[in-house]
Amino acid sequence: MLHPDALPGLKEQIIRRAEADRALLDDLRREVRQLAGHVRVVRPRSSTAISLVASDGGNNKLVFDPFYVQVVRVVDSYGKELLVDVVSPTTDPDSLLERHFTPSGEPRTALGRLMADLGARSLSELSHMIPDGRQVRERPETVSPSWVQVYRDLCEWAVLYERICYQTFATDTLIVRDGLLRSKIFRGEGFIRMRERMEAAIQRVWQEDRRRIYLVGIAKHSQVLTRYGLAMAIEEIFPGGDARYVPVPREMEVKAYKWQEWARGAETEEGEAPKFVAGHMFFVRFGPRSGDPVWAVDIFSAQRDRADEILGHLLSDARDGFPVPYYPLCLQRAHEHAQLADFDWVILQDQVLEAIRRLLPEGKQSLLDAYRLRADVTGERYG
């Protein structure tokens, strides 16, 4: 804890340091001024809005140390469960393939179809962040538990891919992803090939059925927005009166990201192939007031020239956003449907404990109840 006598000196040093770094803010303000001439008003349009989103992993962890189980669920904004699985860090990734493929090798789930289309015969071939089955079986202590999160993200991308490439659309549809259209979890050029197949499918739907399919990704937090947000507010890039948007140059993205490849899009012609990016970023404010929240929105790169139309469709949904104001309602509904909370969570947590009970030696099951009671009491007293 700081001594009270030290506070005045620290405050003075902080003020001097901020004054010395004033040039940093001035540079950011100069950068954002170039955006002013490209700001556009968002005009509302009507569309069927569908959101595909995986539930927050923090809400779906079922834990009773040392046991850890994660329920992977992908649910759309209508509450339809599109993919569900249960996995733990010690799960053999090879055994998960039985969930996604028939005994004859035909895909039976969205993830299975994605793997088949990309030519991945195992989860480790699909993502370099998932260990191969042999490592998990023979050297489990070397495996990072974070691969469970990667598996969940792959399931979300797979459902998005299946929705675009394999399903039919009765009307023009806006598909909204929770998060930007970027990913580093795919091995090699898998993300590029998935992006290209989705582009081809969207074009095919238009040619055959005359239906427009739009794809966007929205991030509540973005390093780019964090870097330029204050400078944009100072320069009043988004004046009040209407919903507004502006495209973000790749050069500004590069300065915000630690890894430049996170800002290399499909338009790149030189150097390394754009393996991780499938969208063009826009700053968007759906509310009419200058103080309303601004979001980072990725529009599918092949559709960036239709930003007026796409953001107009999204505006109609964002105006109804609740409880987060001016954030697409379809995403908020999908989160609500996907989360395991309250009574659902209690039921599954009890199921984990029941499964553990069956592992205990004969006559020792009562120890689990005593342990739980002791944990509950200490939690209430000292939590």
mmCIF file with all atom_site columns, C-alpha atoms in Angstrom, residues 88 90-97 132-134 136-137 147:
data_model
loop_
_atom_site.group_PDB
_atom_site.id
_atom_site.type_symbol
_atom_site.label_atom_id
_atom_site.label_alt_id
_atom_site.label_comp_id
_atom_site.label_asym_id
_atom_site.label_entity_id
_atom_site.label_seq_id
_atom_site.pdbx_PDB_ins_code
_atom_site.Cartn_x
_atom_site.Cartn_y
_atom_site.Cartn_z
_atom_site.occupancy
_atom_site.B_iso_or_equiv
_atom_site.pdbx_formal_charge
_atom_site.auth_seq_id
_atom_site.auth_comp_id
_atom_site.auth_asym_id
_atom_site.auth_atom_id
_atom_site.pdbx_PDB_model_num
ATOM 1  C CA . SER A 1 88  ? -12.426 -31.539 -21.018 1.00 0.00 ? 88  SER A CA 1
ATOM 2  C CA . THR A 1 90  ? -7.942  -34.551 -20.972 1.00 0.00 ? 90  THR A CA 1
ATOM 3  C CA . THR A 1 91  ? -10.374 -35.572 -23.718 1.00 0.00 ? 91  THR A CA 1
ATOM 4  C CA . ASP A 1 92  ? -8.714  -37.505 -26.534 1.00 0.00 ? 92  ASP A CA 1
ATOM 5  C CA . PRO A 1 93  ? -9.250  -35.258 -29.607 1.00 0.00 ? 93  PRO A CA 1
ATOM 6  C CA . ASP A 1 94  ? -9.422  -38.353 -31.805 1.00 0.00 ? 94  ASP A CA 1
ATOM 7  C CA . SER A 1 95  ? -12.421 -39.611 -29.837 1.00 0.00 ? 95  SER A CA 1
ATOM 8  C CA . LEU A 1 96  ? -14.267 -36.374 -30.619 1.00 0.00 ? 96  LEU A CA 1
ATOM 9  C CA . LEU A 1 97  ? -14.290 -37.319 -34.295 1.00 0.00 ? 97  LEU A CA 1
ATOM 10 C CA . ASP A 1 132 ? -2.934  -34.716 -31.566 1.00 0.00 ? 132 ASP A CA 1
ATOM 11 C CA . GLY A 1 133 ? -4.590  -37.654 -29.881 1.00 0.00 ? 133 GLY A CA 1
ATOM 12 C CA . ARG A 1 134 ? -1.334  -39.472 -29.200 1.00 0.00 ? 134 ARG A CA 1
ATOM 13 C CA . VAL A 1 136 ? -3.040  -36.376 -25.031 1.00 0.00 ? 136 VAL A CA 1
ATOM 14 C CA . ARG A 1 137 ? -3.031  -40.140 -24.443 1.00 0.00 ? 137 ARG A CA 1
ATOM 15 C CA . TRP A 1 147 ? -7.207  -26.164 -26.557 1.00 0.00 ? 147 TRP A CA 1
#
